[in-house]
Tab-separated table of C-alpha atoms and ligand atoms in Angstrom:
chain	number	residue	atom	x	y	z
A	33	MET	CA	8.393	-7.993	25.932
A	34	SER	CA	8.857	-8.999	22.494
A	35	ARG	CA	8.734	-6.607	19.472
A	36	LYS	CA	5.852	-7.947	18.194
A	37	LEU	CA	3.432	-7.923	21.301
A	38	LYS	CA	4.489	-4.382	22.085
A	39	SER	CA	3.592	-2.947	18.699
A	40	LEU	CA	0.582	-4.245	18.799
A	41	ILE	CA	-0.569	-2.979	22.420
A	42	LYS	CA	1.145	0.121	20.557
A	43	VAL	CA	-1.045	0.100	17.517
A	44	THR	CA	-4.684	-0.766	19.592
A	45	LEU	CA	-3.623	1.855	22.083
A	46	GLY	CA	-3.177	4.520	18.860
A	47	GLY	CA	-6.372	3.031	17.984
A	48	TYR	CA	-8.226	3.090	21.284
A	49	VAL	CA	-7.731	6.474	21.903
A	50	THR	CA	-8.640	7.557	18.196
A	51	TYR	CA	-11.993	5.425	18.568
A	52	ALA	CA	-12.965	6.582	21.726
A	53	ALA	CA	-12.301	10.608	20.318
A	54	ILE	CA	-14.339	9.468	17.380
A	55	SER	CA	-17.422	8.355	19.747
A	56	ILE	CA	-17.244	11.534	21.901
A	57	TYR	CA	-16.555	14.030	19.014
A	58	LYS	CA	-18.120	12.912	15.859
A	59	GLY	CA	-16.461	14.384	13.285
A	60	GLU	CA	-14.841	17.790	14.849
A	61	GLU	CA	-12.045	18.351	12.424
A	62	SER	CA	-10.070	21.436	14.484
A	63	PHE	CA	-10.370	18.676	17.221
A	64	TYR	CA	-9.006	15.909	15.513
A	65	LYS	CA	-6.558	18.585	13.646
A	66	ASN	CA	-5.036	19.932	16.939
A	67	LEU	CA	-5.731	17.030	19.462
A	68	ILE	CA	-6.221	13.985	18.245
A	69	MET	CA	-3.770	13.334	15.574
A	70	PRO	CA	-1.148	14.990	17.645
A	71	ILE	CA	-2.117	12.044	20.274
A	72	VAL	CA	-1.328	9.429	17.041
A	73	HIS	CA	1.848	10.797	16.024
A	74	LEU	CA	3.362	9.271	19.254
A	75	LEU	CA	3.225	6.398	16.985
A	76	ASP	CA	6.015	6.261	14.618
A	77	PRO	CA	4.328	6.942	11.305
A	78	GLU	CA	4.173	3.443	9.912
A	79	GLN	CA	2.278	2.180	13.557
A	80	ALA	CA	0.270	5.520	13.135
A	81	HIS	CA	-0.657	4.080	9.911
A	82	ASN	CA	-1.049	0.459	10.448
A	83	ALA	CA	-3.658	1.391	13.737
A	84	ALA	CA	-5.747	3.708	10.756
A	85	ILE	CA	-6.268	0.664	8.269
A	86	PHE	CA	-7.170	-1.064	11.297
A	87	LEU	CA	-9.601	1.322	12.473
A	88	SER	CA	-11.162	1.492	8.960
A	89	LYS	CA	-10.849	-2.321	9.067
A	90	TYR	CA	-13.203	-2.795	11.427
A	91	ARG	CA	-15.325	0.227	10.146
A	92	LEU	CA	-14.686	1.785	13.683
A	93	VAL	CA	-15.170	5.376	11.953
A	94	PRO	CA	-17.258	7.561	12.413
A	95	LYS	CA	-21.092	7.246	10.428
A	96	LEU	CA	-21.685	10.792	8.649
A	97	SER	CA	-24.409	12.473	8.956
A	98	TYR	CA	-23.590	14.438	5.806
A	99	SER	CA	-24.922	13.214	2.533
A	100	ASP	CA	-23.457	14.115	-0.670
A	101	PRO	CA	-25.066	17.353	-2.324
A	102	LYS	CA	-26.167	16.454	-6.069
A	103	SER	CA	-23.494	19.167	-7.029
A	104	LEU	CA	-20.708	16.574	-6.011
A	105	LYS	CA	-21.753	13.713	-8.060
A	106	VAL	CA	-19.994	13.338	-10.717
A	107	LYS	CA	-19.943	11.178	-14.405
A	108	VAL	CA	-16.472	10.024	-15.602
A	109	PHE	CA	-15.058	6.825	-17.121
A	110	GLY	CA	-18.686	5.669	-17.399
A	111	ILE	CA	-19.300	5.678	-13.806
A	112	GLU	CA	-21.080	7.623	-11.470
A	113	PHE	CA	-19.165	8.565	-8.569
A	114	PRO	CA	-21.262	10.083	-5.140
A	115	ASN	CA	-18.584	12.694	-5.139
A	116	PRO	CA	-15.433	13.257	-6.398
A	117	VAL	CA	-13.042	12.900	-3.754
A	118	GLY	CA	-11.200	9.626	-3.465
A	119	VAL	CA	-8.499	7.693	-1.307
A	120	ALA	CA	-5.422	7.452	-3.051
A	121	ALA	CA	-3.044	5.002	-3.483
A	122	GLY	CA	-0.874	3.336	-1.076
A	123	PHE	CA	-3.112	4.298	1.956
A	124	ASP	CA	-4.823	1.334	1.403
A	125	LYS	CA	-2.613	-0.928	-0.218
A	126	ASN	CA	-3.728	-4.319	0.804
A	127	ALA	CA	-7.680	-3.600	0.205
A	128	LYS	CA	-7.928	-4.312	4.190
A	129	ALA	CA	-9.983	-0.806	4.839
A	130	VAL	CA	-12.316	-0.085	1.894
A	131	LEU	CA	-15.282	-0.330	3.946
A	132	GLY	CA	-14.422	1.770	6.292
A	133	LEU	CA	-13.084	4.249	4.126
A	134	LYS	CA	-16.358	4.484	2.273
A	135	ASP	CA	-18.010	5.142	5.433
A	136	MET	CA	-15.427	8.479	5.800
A	137	GLY	CA	-17.391	9.885	3.076
A	138	PHE	CA	-14.677	8.895	0.383
A	139	GLY	CA	-16.610	8.668	-2.729
A	140	PHE	CA	-14.069	6.373	-4.167
A	141	VAL	CA	-11.013	3.913	-2.957
A	142	GLU	CA	-8.123	3.438	-5.183
A	143	ILE	CA	-6.249	0.246	-3.591
A	144	GLY	CA	-2.767	-1.196	-4.197
A	145	SER	CA	-0.113	-0.573	-5.474
A	146	VAL	CA	-0.420	-4.813	-5.903
A	147	THR	CA	2.305	-6.702	-6.763
A	148	PRO	CA	1.694	-10.131	-8.340
A	149	ASN	CA	3.698	-12.125	-5.797
A	150	PRO	CA	3.487	-10.940	-2.089
A	151	GLN	CA	6.575	-8.561	-1.280
A	152	THR	CA	8.021	-6.970	2.313
A	153	GLY	CA	8.926	-3.967	0.584
A	154	ASN	CA	12.039	-2.129	1.863
A	155	GLU	CA	13.604	-2.005	5.333
A	156	LYS	CA	11.814	0.067	7.552
A	157	PRO	CA	11.948	2.993	8.763
A	158	ARG	CA	10.522	3.571	4.921
A	159	VAL	CA	8.101	6.798	5.972
A	160	PHE	CA	8.783	9.716	7.449
A	161	ARG	CA	6.926	12.581	8.542
A	162	LEU	CA	8.042	16.405	7.325
A	163	SER	CA	5.301	17.951	10.109
A	164	GLU	CA	6.376	21.375	9.754
A	165	ASP	CA	6.348	21.164	5.867
A	166	ALA	CA	2.471	19.765	6.190
A	167	ALA	CA	4.396	16.842	4.220
A	168	VAL	CA	5.628	13.258	4.132
A	169	ILE	CA	8.348	11.365	2.614
A	170	ASN	CA	8.135	7.583	1.963
A	171	ARG	CA	10.423	4.774	0.331
A	172	TYR	CA	7.802	1.409	1.398
A	173	GLY	CA	9.095	0.211	-2.042
A	174	PHE	CA	6.060	-1.937	-2.943
A	175	ASN	CA	5.032	-3.997	0.256
A	176	SER	CA	2.127	-5.740	-0.708
A	177	ASP	CA	0.119	-9.144	0.394
A	178	GLY	CA	-0.073	-9.543	-3.700
A	179	HIS	CA	-2.676	-10.488	-6.464
A	180	GLU	CA	-3.925	-13.465	-4.853
A	181	GLU	CA	-4.732	-12.401	-1.387
A	182	VAL	CA	-6.021	-8.630	-2.705
A	183	LEU	CA	-8.431	-9.979	-5.172
A	184	LYS	CA	-9.585	-12.465	-2.257
A	185	ARG	CA	-10.943	-9.364	-0.178
A	186	ILE	CA	-12.304	-7.703	-2.917
A	187	VAL	CA	-14.377	-10.753	-4.383
A	188	LYS	CA	-15.468	-10.754	-0.501
A	189	ILE	CA	-16.542	-7.189	-0.831
A	190	ARG	CA	-18.307	-7.850	-4.213
A	191	ASN	CA	-19.935	-10.711	-2.962
A	192	GLU	CA	-21.185	-8.708	0.265
A	193	ASN	CA	-23.285	-6.488	-2.284
A	194	LYS	CA	-21.631	-3.569	-0.636
A	195	TYR	CA	-21.715	-0.929	-3.158
A	196	VAL	CA	-18.432	1.447	-3.337
A	197	ILE	CA	-15.745	2.313	-6.025
A	198	ILE	CA	-12.886	0.623	-6.389
A	199	GLY	CA	-9.558	1.357	-8.678
A	200	VAL	CA	-6.781	-0.820	-8.519
A	201	ASN	CA	-3.275	0.633	-8.516
A	202	LEU	CA	-1.116	-2.295	-10.431
A	203	GLY	CA	2.724	-3.060	-9.458
A	204	LYS	CA	5.406	-4.965	-10.750
A	205	ASN	CA	7.605	-7.067	-8.409
A	206	LYS	CA	10.729	-5.519	-7.414
A	207	THR	CA	12.538	-8.431	-9.170
A	208	SER	CA	10.315	-8.620	-12.000
A	209	GLU	CA	12.563	-8.842	-15.722
A	210	ASP	CA	9.214	-8.233	-17.177
A	211	ALA	CA	7.012	-5.009	-16.135
A	212	VAL	CA	4.877	-5.321	-18.587
A	213	GLY	CA	4.262	-9.141	-18.174
A	214	ASP	CA	3.230	-8.393	-14.261
A	215	TYR	CA	0.880	-5.397	-15.534
A	216	VAL	CA	-0.781	-7.901	-17.993
A	217	GLN	CA	-1.307	-10.320	-15.161
A	218	GLY	CA	-2.767	-7.437	-12.867
A	219	ILE	CA	-4.767	-6.637	-15.707
A	220	ASN	CA	-6.274	-9.806	-16.290
A	221	LYS	CA	-6.380	-10.867	-12.084
A	222	PHE	CA	-8.443	-7.473	-11.442
A	223	GLY	CA	-9.958	-6.543	-14.742
A	224	THR	CA	-12.912	-8.083	-14.106
A	225	CYS	CA	-13.822	-6.639	-10.474
A	226	ALA	CA	-12.056	-3.058	-10.464
A	227	ASP	CA	-13.705	-0.411	-11.339
A	228	TYR	CA	-10.678	1.106	-13.068
A	229	LEU	CA	-7.638	0.224	-13.389
A	230	VAL	CA	-4.246	1.910	-12.875
A	231	ILE	CA	-0.702	1.416	-14.354
A	232	ASN	CA	2.037	4.050	-13.941
A	233	ILE	CA	5.442	5.231	-15.193
A	234	SER	CA	6.072	6.618	-11.397
A	235	SER	CA	8.282	5.271	-9.312
A	236	PRO	CA	11.358	7.142	-7.552
A	237	ASN	CA	12.004	3.788	-5.157
A	238	THR	CA	12.178	0.852	-7.626
A	239	PRO	CA	15.430	0.417	-9.100
A	240	GLY	CA	15.342	0.924	-13.175
A	241	LEU	CA	12.457	2.981	-12.959
A	242	ARG	CA	13.860	6.251	-14.986
A	243	ASN	CA	14.505	4.063	-17.943
A	244	MET	CA	10.705	3.365	-17.958
A	245	GLN	CA	10.412	7.003	-18.806
A	246	ASN	CA	11.410	6.114	-22.452
A	247	LYS	CA	9.237	6.321	-25.126
A	248	GLU	CA	9.791	3.091	-26.801
A	249	ILE	CA	9.248	0.850	-23.363
A	250	LEU	CA	6.098	3.022	-22.494
A	251	LYS	CA	4.654	2.111	-25.928
A	252	GLN	CA	5.217	-1.085	-25.103
A	253	LEU	CA	3.766	-0.921	-21.820
A	254	LEU	CA	0.656	1.068	-22.924
A	255	THR	CA	0.050	-0.893	-25.920
A	256	ALA	CA	0.040	-4.180	-24.119
A	257	SER	CA	-1.449	-3.166	-21.302
A	258	LEU	CA	-4.620	-2.116	-23.268
A	259	GLU	CA	-4.581	-4.998	-25.223
A	260	ALA	CA	-5.113	-7.545	-22.378
A	261	ARG	CA	-8.093	-5.066	-20.920
A	262	ASN	CA	-9.518	-5.061	-24.545
A	263	ASN	CA	-9.313	-8.628	-24.493
A	264	LEU	CA	-11.030	-9.388	-21.077
A	265	LYS	CA	-14.017	-11.125	-21.257
A	266	ILE	CA	-16.577	-8.956	-20.023
A	267	GLU	CA	-19.218	-7.058	-21.293
A	268	ASN	CA	-18.110	-3.988	-19.292
A	269	LYS	CA	-14.520	-3.419	-19.663
A	270	PRO	CA	-12.806	-1.183	-16.883
A	271	PRO	CA	-11.304	1.530	-17.866
A	272	LEU	CA	-7.192	1.545	-17.984
A	273	LEU	CA	-5.603	4.911	-16.254
A	274	LEU	CA	-1.823	6.012	-16.490
A	275	LYS	CA	-0.016	7.569	-13.388
A	276	LEU	CA	2.223	10.030	-13.701
A	277	ALA	CA	5.689	11.309	-12.072
A	278	PRO	CA	5.492	15.093	-11.267
A	279	ASP	CA	9.216	15.141	-12.214
A	280	LEU	CA	8.662	14.930	-15.937
A	281	ASN	CA	9.922	17.999	-17.679
A	282	TYR	CA	7.933	19.739	-20.292
A	283	GLU	CA	9.577	18.135	-22.872
A	284	GLU	CA	8.057	14.796	-21.798
A	285	MET	CA	5.022	15.165	-20.915
A	286	LYS	CA	4.979	16.102	-24.571
A	287	ASP	CA	6.154	12.877	-25.750
A	288	ILE	CA	3.982	11.230	-23.503
A	289	ALA	CA	1.242	13.230	-24.980
A	290	GLU	CA	1.768	12.500	-28.594
A	291	LEU	CA	2.218	9.056	-27.725
A	292	LEU	CA	-1.282	9.375	-26.078
A	293	LYS	CA	-2.781	10.262	-29.552
A	294	ASN	CA	-2.010	6.709	-31.099
A	295	LYS	CA	-5.012	4.565	-30.882
A	296	SER	CA	-3.333	1.412	-29.691
A	297	CYS	CA	-1.840	3.844	-26.787
A	298	ARG	CA	-4.554	5.570	-25.790
A	299	VAL	CA	-5.431	5.159	-22.142
A	300	ASP	CA	-9.079	6.037	-20.709
A	301	GLY	CA	-7.648	8.471	-18.105
A	302	LEU	CA	-4.623	10.033	-15.864
A	303	VAL	CA	-3.710	10.433	-12.444
A	304	ILE	CA	-1.774	13.099	-12.094
A	305	SER	CA	-0.391	12.975	-9.657
A	306	ASN	CA	2.730	10.534	-7.802
A	307	THR	CA	5.329	11.382	-5.181
A	308	THR	CA	8.280	13.574	-6.172
A	309	ILE	CA	11.919	12.827	-5.922
A	310	ASP	CA	12.079	16.871	-5.763
A	311	ARG	CA	13.052	18.356	-2.851
A	312	PRO	CA	12.188	22.233	-2.505
A	313	PRO	CA	14.715	24.146	-0.749
A	314	HIS	CA	11.935	26.193	1.095
A	315	LEU	CA	11.786	22.574	3.262
A	316	ILE	CA	12.088	23.386	7.066
A	317	SER	CA	11.500	19.787	8.326
A	318	ASN	CA	14.545	17.545	9.793
A	319	ASN	CA	13.156	14.626	7.743
A	320	LYS	CA	13.793	16.737	4.707
A	321	GLU	CA	16.758	14.475	3.640
A	322	GLU	CA	15.371	11.068	3.787
A	323	THR	CA	15.540	9.139	0.536
A	324	GLY	CA	11.799	8.559	-0.998
A	325	GLY	CA	8.812	10.268	-2.839
A	326	LEU	CA	7.501	13.598	-1.035
A	327	SER	CA	4.033	14.466	-1.016
A	328	GLY	CA	2.037	16.831	0.783
A	329	LYS	CA	1.710	20.865	0.092
A	330	PRO	CA	5.440	21.112	-1.131
A	331	LEU	CA	3.858	18.828	-4.113
A	332	LYS	CA	0.853	20.635	-4.480
A	333	GLU	CA	1.495	23.386	-6.862
A	334	LYS	CA	3.796	21.171	-9.405
A	335	SER	CA	1.225	18.933	-9.268
A	336	THR	CA	-1.732	21.699	-10.502
A	337	GLN	CA	0.560	22.762	-12.971
A	338	MET	CA	1.314	19.405	-14.545
A	339	ILE	CA	-2.454	18.646	-14.405
A	340	TYR	CA	-3.060	21.888	-16.221
A	341	GLU	CA	-0.613	21.236	-19.012
A	342	MET	CA	-1.982	17.768	-19.362
A	343	ARG	CA	-5.413	18.697	-20.054
A	344	ARG	CA	-4.137	21.040	-22.282
A	345	LEU	CA	-2.010	18.303	-24.274
A	346	THR	CA	-4.380	15.447	-24.246
A	347	ASP	CA	-7.510	16.415	-23.226
A	348	LEU	CA	-7.684	13.008	-20.874
A	349	PRO	CA	-10.220	12.954	-17.564
A	350	ILE	CA	-7.804	13.513	-15.019
A	351	ILE	CA	-7.344	12.028	-11.373
A	352	GLY	CA	-6.142	15.009	-9.551
A	353	VAL	CA	-3.651	14.394	-6.486
A	354	GLY	CA	-0.752	16.121	-4.610
A	355	GLY	CA	-1.020	18.180	-2.179
A	356	ILE	CA	-4.847	18.942	-1.471
A	357	SER	CA	-5.658	19.551	2.237
A	358	ASN	CA	-8.629	21.827	1.970
A	359	GLY	CA	-11.912	22.959	-0.689
A	360	THR	CA	-9.917	25.586	-2.098
A	361	ASP	CA	-7.145	22.937	-2.763
A	362	ALA	CA	-9.563	20.772	-4.443
A	363	TYR	CA	-11.240	23.374	-6.461
A	364	GLU	CA	-7.441	24.677	-7.934
A	365	LYS	CA	-7.011	21.024	-9.424
A	366	ILE	CA	-10.601	21.021	-10.865
A	367	LYS	CA	-10.276	24.158	-12.879
A	368	ALA	CA	-6.709	22.808	-13.546
A	369	GLY	CA	-8.338	20.035	-15.410
A	370	ALA	CA	-9.084	17.519	-12.566
A	371	THR	CA	-12.404	15.568	-12.789
A	372	LEU	CA	-11.775	13.864	-9.644
A	373	ILE	CA	-8.782	14.183	-7.062
A	374	GLN	CA	-7.624	11.893	-4.413
A	375	ILE	CA	-5.818	12.874	-0.889
A	376	TYR	CA	-3.354	10.781	1.573
A	377	THR	CA	-1.193	13.227	3.284
A	378	SER	CA	-3.698	15.600	4.453
A	379	MET	CA	-5.251	12.679	5.965
A	380	ILE	CA	-2.519	11.969	8.227
A	381	TYR	CA	-2.380	15.355	9.571
A	382	GLU	CA	-5.937	15.942	9.740
A	383	GLY	CA	-7.598	12.525	10.484
A	384	PRO	CA	-10.567	11.371	8.558
A	385	PRO	CA	-12.646	14.758	9.024
A	386	ILE	CA	-10.813	16.088	6.385
A	387	VAL	CA	-12.956	14.279	4.074
A	388	THR	CA	-16.400	15.874	5.021
A	389	LYS	CA	-14.162	19.471	4.953
A	390	ILE	CA	-13.087	19.382	1.800
A	391	LYS	CA	-16.195	18.176	-0.159
A	392	ARG	CA	-18.203	20.755	2.046
A	393	GLU	CA	-15.635	23.741	0.790
A	394	LEU	CA	-15.913	22.187	-2.515
A	395	ASP	CA	-19.760	22.808	-2.833
A	396	CYS	CA	-19.491	26.157	-1.625
A	397	LEU	CA	-16.979	27.410	-3.653
A	398	LEU	CA	-19.025	26.049	-7.132
A	399	THR	CA	-21.956	27.451	-5.741
A	400	LYS	CA	-20.187	30.642	-4.710
A	401	ASP	CA	-19.070	30.538	-9.035
A	402	GLY	CA	-22.063	29.759	-10.267
A	403	PHE	CA	-21.303	26.541	-11.207
A	404	ASN	CA	-23.979	23.665	-10.722
A	405	ASN	CA	-21.621	20.741	-10.362
A	406	ILE	CA	-18.048	19.330	-10.982
A	407	ALA	CA	-18.262	18.647	-14.510
A	408	ASP	CA	-18.902	22.309	-15.418
A	409	ALA	CA	-16.218	23.589	-13.512
A	410	VAL	CA	-13.372	21.430	-14.569
A	411	GLY	CA	-10.627	22.801	-16.825
A	412	LYS	CA	-12.288	26.549	-16.446
B	144	FMN	C1	3.082	6.749	2.680
B	144	FMN	C2	2.796	6.509	0.937
B	144	FMN	C3	3.092	5.661	0.356
B	144	FMN	C4	2.541	5.261	-1.268
B	144	FMN	N1	2.216	4.560	-1.731
B	144	FMN	C5	1.870	4.420	-3.016
B	144	FMN	C6	1.710	3.249	-3.994
B	144	FMN	O1	1.615	2.031	-3.783
B	144	FMN	N2	1.225	3.578	-5.145
B	144	FMN	C7	0.933	4.851	-5.709
B	144	FMN	O2	0.570	4.801	-7.085
B	144	FMN	N3	1.073	5.826	-4.988
B	144	FMN	C8	1.323	5.793	-3.765
B	144	FMN	N4	1.479	6.569	-2.947
B	144	FMN	C9	1.581	8.651	-3.902
B	144	FMN	C10	0.268	8.763	-3.684
B	144	FMN	O3	-0.822	8.252	-3.734
B	144	FMN	C11	-0.516	10.324	-3.939
B	144	FMN	O4	0.007	10.183	-5.313
B	144	FMN	C12	1.074	10.984	-3.452
B	144	FMN	O5	1.124	10.799	-1.896
B	144	FMN	C13	-0.172	12.165	-3.623
B	144	FMN	O6	-0.820	12.693	-2.677
B	144	FMN	P1	-1.128	13.928	-1.650
B	144	FMN	O7	-0.098	14.364	-1.448
B	144	FMN	O8	-1.904	14.401	-1.192
B	144	FMN	O9	-0.302	12.721	-0.031
B	144	FMN	C14	2.017	6.790	-1.446
B	144	FMN	C15	2.176	8.188	-0.777
B	144	FMN	C16	2.558	7.663	0.629
B	144	FMN	C17	2.362	9.358	1.557
B	145	NAG	C1	7.403	-11.114	-9.801
B	145	NAG	O1	8.110	-11.926	-9.244
B	145	NAG	C2	8.713	-12.893	-8.768
B	145	NAG	C3	10.008	-13.167	-7.878
B	145	NAG	O2	10.029	-12.254	-6.941
B	145	NAG	C4	9.822	-13.018	-10.421
B	145	NAG	O3	10.195	-14.688	-10.528
B	145	NAG	C5	8.419	-13.270	-11.329
B	145	NAG	O4	8.595	-13.066	-12.413
B	145	NAG	C6	7.866	-11.317	-10.976
B	145	NAG	N1	6.545	-11.595	-11.971
B	145	NAG	C7	4.847	-12.393	-11.513
B	145	NAG	C8	4.466	-12.415	-13.101
B	145	NAG	O5	4.790	-13.247	-11.445
B	146	NAG	C1	0.631	3.720	-33.540
B	146	NAG	O1	1.504	2.441	-32.811
B	146	NAG	C2	1.212	1.326	-33.215
B	146	NAG	C3	1.707	0.235	-32.847
B	146	NAG	O2	2.774	0.419	-31.828
B	146	NAG	C4	2.661	1.735	-34.427
B	146	NAG	O3	2.877	0.765	-35.338
B	146	NAG	C5	1.919	2.668	-35.504
B	146	NAG	O4	3.051	2.956	-36.241
B	146	NAG	C6	1.686	3.741	-34.398
B	146	NAG	N1	1.034	5.380	-35.306
B	146	NAG	C7	1.530	6.084	-34.653
B	146	NAG	C8	0.823	7.346	-35.727
B	146	NAG	O5	2.582	6.560	-34.165
B	147	NAG	C1	4.685	6.298	-6.660
B	147	NAG	O1	5.922	6.555	-5.749
B	147	NAG	C2	6.064	6.087	-4.245
B	147	NAG	C3	7.363	6.057	-3.659
B	147	NAG	O2	7.034	7.593	-3.367
B	147	NAG	C4	5.861	4.705	-4.580
B	147	NAG	O3	5.678	3.764	-3.925
B	147	NAG	C5	4.822	4.108	-5.632
B	147	NAG	O4	4.370	3.048	-6.115
B	147	NAG	C6	5.055	5.161	-6.900
B	147	NAG	N1	3.576	4.883	-7.718
B	147	NAG	C7	3.455	4.093	-8.698
B	147	NAG	C8	2.310	4.100	-9.086
B	147	NAG	O5	4.697	3.491	-8.686
B	148	NAG	C1	-6.243	25.779	1.648
B	148	NAG	O1	-5.119	24.885	2.083
B	148	NAG	C2	-3.751	25.990	1.410
B	148	NAG	C3	-2.500	24.759	1.899
B	148	NAG	O2	-2.584	23.657	0.879
B	148	NAG	C4	-3.684	26.841	2.326
B	148	NAG	O3	-2.696	27.755	1.497
B	148	NAG	C5	-4.882	27.561	2.189
B	148	NAG	O4	-5.105	29.071	2.736
B	148	NAG	C6	-6.081	27.422	2.900
B	148	NAG	N1	-7.573	27.782	2.079
B	148	NAG	C7	-8.663	27.980	3.065
B	148	NAG	C8	-9.802	28.749	2.653
B	148	NAG	O5	-8.344	27.293	4.076
B	149	NAG	C1	2.916	0.194	-8.500
B	149	NAG	C2	4.573	0.102	-9.712
B	149	NAG	O1	4.686	-0.623	-10.214
B	149	NAG	N1	5.131	1.214	-9.729
B	149	NAG	C3	6.214	0.849	-11.070
B	149	NAG	C4	6.115	2.225	-11.669
B	149	NAG	O2	6.828	2.200	-12.890
B	149	NAG	C5	8.181	1.970	-12.564
B	149	NAG	C6	8.878	1.396	-13.962
B	149	NAG	O3	8.354	0.362	-14.517
B	149	NAG	C7	8.779	0.776	-12.143
B	149	NAG	O4	9.826	0.473	-11.334
B	149	NAG	C8	7.555	0.626	-10.665
B	149	NAG	O5	7.659	-0.655	-9.593
């Protein structure tokens, strides 16, 4: 059997099993975590991920009965979010699954990273589960359908008049000599259809990255990107966010914060954080030696700490991401200074019901502490 056909069957099978289960046990959390996700995990992680995108693309995910409570509504960057729980970048790199993700209950979807030209990324295997650590290591290396394709998909969603908040995470081509040029091109391309844009200074995988975490280059990147955004010929210009690696030390954080005070560099918000190249000594899974970015539970404290520091250093709104798997984790990020949060890795382990779980628990925790809404709890 050809490899392609084989993989198609595997993906379809994975999809079928998941779908059947969804139809029978709508949104049952422990059923997913203990039964469905282990079955899905018989597929290799990239196939499992493709299956998930496939299901979401055709909107074969449970329609939820949970409707977002008022306490979870939050307004930031001039946008009203129905709830603060978003999908982190990298899950729906090519904007194929946006509406399915909305059906799962996400308050917003960050697509990408999208590179100007299509590129295939690194050789497979390039994503690894660390099940015992509730973590993942990936070295995808920016596989992307490229600006044109992804833009078409977003425009289609917009034309269908489906209201969903979409952030676009912009990337650069691996072979690009001009990172700033790639970002500017992305801003011009997606500026009119994205609700927010994200540029980054954080990839442990792409050669040349660490140099980017250098003040001069960062300054150039920020001024050029902000200028491109400000020159967009539309009335409501999208907020521009900067995504940071968790591997910055305090001095580097201070440098960045200092730079962000300059009006020509002042982005509208931060996404904290990307994956880490660190390998904490307590990891026990076999795959812990793989090269790439580590995400999930072992990243949690590090990213929360960084949110706390950057909030104090900059006062910018923050999207908190890294190792969130329940309402308590989300609440910790919010109290550290995040206004919105995102998840990726925990969805791999617990499946779609995790979205409602986080929202329900978060609502409870807010009420318990006497907060009326998210905004009241940010940074407390
Ligand atoms: C398989 C995988 C692919 C990712 N791809 C991207 C990406 O293309 N762009 C990006 O900004 N972040 C990417 N991320 C990082 C996530 O957006 C997020 O910052 C990180 O995984 C921490 O969140 P988590 O612990 O909830 O997974 C990726 C993460 C994973 C696990
Ligand atoms: C993207 O990649 C191509 C080649 O891979 C490169 O020539 C180009 O300069 C890069 N940037 C843009 C904006 O296309
Ligand atoms: C802010 O940035 C601009 C443009 O890069 C530069 O000319 C100016 O000196 C900077 N100001 C400060 C206070 O750093
Ligand atoms: C963060 O790191 C991962 C690799 O771990 C990379 O794929 C991703 O693109 C990076 N994020 C950004 C915005 O560069
Ligand atoms: C939430 O998840 C964390 C791990 O990320 C765990 O330590 C904690 O006990 C969980 N809390 C609840 C209330 O489930
Ligand atoms: C998505 C993306 O473009 N990631 C970039 C993050 O920043 C570094 C530094 O420029 C780039 O190398 C990555 O490609």
